[in-house]
PDB file of C-alpha atoms in Angstrom:
ATOM      1  CA  MET A   1     -40.008  36.694  11.315  1.00 89.00           C
ATOM      2  CA  LEU A   2     -36.754  36.422   9.423  1.00 89.00           C
ATOM      3  CA  SER A   3     -34.906  33.252   8.639  1.00 89.00           C
ATOM      4  CA  PRO A   4     -31.356  32.944   9.887  1.00 87.00           C
ATOM      5  CA  LYS A   5     -28.843  34.772   7.738  1.00 86.00           C
ATOM      6  CA  PRO A   6     -27.448  32.333   5.163  1.00 81.00           C
ATOM      7  CA  GLU A   7     -23.756  31.668   5.169  1.00 84.00           C
ATOM      8  CA  SER A   8     -22.026  33.467   2.358  1.00 78.00           C
ATOM      9  CA  LYS A   9     -20.946  31.068  -0.340  1.00 79.00           C
ATOM     10  CA  ILE A  10     -18.998  32.672  -3.098  1.00 80.00           C
ATOM     11  CA  THR A  11     -19.540  30.840  -6.348  1.00 89.00           C
ATOM     12  CA  LEU A  12     -17.136  32.004  -8.980  1.00 95.00           C
ATOM     13  CA  LYS A  13     -18.068  31.857 -12.640  1.00 97.00           C
ATOM     14  CA  THR A  14     -16.296  29.265 -14.772  1.00 97.00           C
ATOM     15  CA  TRP A  15     -14.524  29.340 -18.122  1.00 97.00           C
ATOM     16  CA  LYS A  16     -17.665  27.780 -19.622  1.00 98.00           C
ATOM     17  CA  GLU A  17     -19.857  30.592 -18.315  1.00 97.00           C
ATOM     18  CA  LEU A  18     -17.402  33.168 -19.646  1.00 97.00           C
ATOM     19  CA  ASP A  19     -17.335  31.481 -23.052  1.00 97.00           C
ATOM     20  CA  ASP A  20     -21.131  31.238 -23.186  1.00 96.00           C
ATOM     21  CA  THR A  21     -21.402  34.963 -22.405  1.00 96.00           C
ATOM     22  CA  LEU A  22     -18.844  35.917 -25.038  1.00 96.00           C
ATOM     23  CA  GLN A  23     -20.444  33.709 -27.693  1.00 94.00           C
ATOM     24  CA  HIS A  24     -23.825  35.262 -26.983  1.00 92.00           C
ATOM     25  CA  ILE A  25     -22.507  38.838 -27.175  1.00 91.00           C
ATOM     26  CA  PHE A  26     -20.287  38.451 -30.209  1.00 90.00           C
ATOM     27  CA  LYS A  27     -22.612  36.237 -32.288  1.00 86.00           C
ATOM     28  CA  LYS A  28     -25.712  38.402 -32.088  1.00 77.00           C
ATOM     29  CA  GLU A  29     -26.340  40.960 -34.774  1.00 68.00           C
ATOM     30  CA  THR A  30     -26.394  44.509 -33.504  1.00 68.00           C
ATOM     31  CA  LYS A  31     -26.200  48.019 -34.846  1.00 69.00           C
ATOM     32  CA  VAL A  32     -22.817  48.210 -33.186  1.00 63.00           C
ATOM     33  CA  SER A  33     -20.171  47.175 -35.663  1.00 72.00           C
ATOM     34  CA  LYS A  34     -17.682  46.428 -32.914  1.00 83.00           C
ATOM     35  CA  PRO A  35     -19.355  44.636 -29.987  1.00 88.00           C
ATOM     36  CA  SER A  36     -17.616  44.614 -26.632  1.00 92.00           C
ATOM     37  CA  ALA A  37     -17.970  43.014 -23.239  1.00 95.00           C
ATOM     38  CA  THR A  38     -16.663  44.203 -19.879  1.00 97.00           C
ATOM     39  CA  PHE A  39     -15.930  41.799 -17.039  1.00 97.00           C
ATOM     40  CA  ASP A  40     -15.005  42.048 -13.383  1.00 97.00           C
ATOM     41  CA  ILE A  41     -12.491  39.238 -13.085  1.00 96.00           C
ATOM     42  CA  ASN A  42     -13.168  38.983  -9.355  1.00 95.00           C
ATOM     43  CA  GLU A  43     -16.377  37.195 -10.358  1.00 96.00           C
ATOM     44  CA  TYR A  44     -14.458  34.444 -12.202  1.00 97.00           C
ATOM     45  CA  GLU A  45     -12.358  31.481 -11.164  1.00 96.00           C
ATOM     46  CA  MET A  46      -9.349  32.424 -13.286  1.00 96.00           C
ATOM     47  CA  THR A  47      -6.669  35.015 -12.592  1.00 95.00           C
ATOM     48  CA  VAL A  48      -6.445  38.268 -14.521  1.00 95.00           C
ATOM     49  CA  GLU A  49      -3.337  36.974 -16.282  1.00 96.00           C
ATOM     50  CA  GLU A  50      -5.052  33.730 -17.328  1.00 97.00           C
ATOM     51  CA  PHE A  51      -8.090  35.664 -18.542  1.00 97.00           C
ATOM     52  CA  ILE A  52      -6.006  38.089 -20.614  1.00 97.00           C
ATOM     53  CA  SER A  53      -3.771  35.378 -22.040  1.00 97.00           C
ATOM     54  CA  GLU A  54      -6.670  33.181 -23.149  1.00 97.00           C
ATOM     55  CA  ALA A  55      -8.655  36.109 -24.559  1.00 97.00           C
ATOM     56  CA  LYS A  56      -5.709  37.272 -26.670  1.00 98.00           C
ATOM     57  CA  LYS A  57      -5.023  33.699 -27.790  1.00 98.00           C
ATOM     58  CA  GLN A  58      -8.621  33.430 -29.024  1.00 97.00           C
ATOM     59  CA  GLY A  59      -8.458  36.685 -31.001  1.00 96.00           C
ATOM     60  CA  TYR A  60     -10.010  39.214 -28.647  1.00 97.00           C
ATOM     61  CA  THR A  61      -8.565  42.692 -28.148  1.00 97.00           C
ATOM     62  CA  VAL A  62      -8.061  43.246 -24.435  1.00 98.00           C
ATOM     63  CA  GLU A  63      -8.265  46.552 -22.581  1.00 97.00           C
ATOM     64  CA  LYS A  64      -7.447  46.445 -18.877  1.00 96.00           C
ATOM     65  CA  ILE A  65      -9.550  49.120 -17.180  1.00 95.00           C
ATOM     66  CA  ASP A  66      -8.132  48.569 -13.706  1.00 93.00           C
ATOM     67  CA  ASN A  67      -6.741  45.673 -11.659  1.00 92.00           C
ATOM     68  CA  SER A  68      -9.808  43.495 -12.126  1.00 94.00           C
ATOM     69  CA  VAL A  69     -11.966  45.032 -14.854  1.00 97.00           C
ATOM     70  CA  ILE A  70     -11.300  44.076 -18.461  1.00 97.00           C
ATOM     71  CA  THR A  71     -13.045  44.923 -21.708  1.00 97.00           C
ATOM     72  CA  LEU A  72     -12.895  42.596 -24.692  1.00 97.00           C
ATOM     73  CA  THR A  73     -13.578  43.672 -28.254  1.00 93.00           C
TER      74      THR A  73
END
């Protein structure tokens, strides 16, 4: 038998989780001379504008793919 369907609890990722992900991607040595990371901002607690502003402030190049998907290089 199945258990009752759990209530949906949306847990958005934090700035800390974003930073940890970026540090992991950009610190590791790869054959790719220009690493990049693509994010769906709907998965994070910040707005698209906050995300873009902070990324640019910290030296990332930002490419907005659509309303909620952003690539950082």
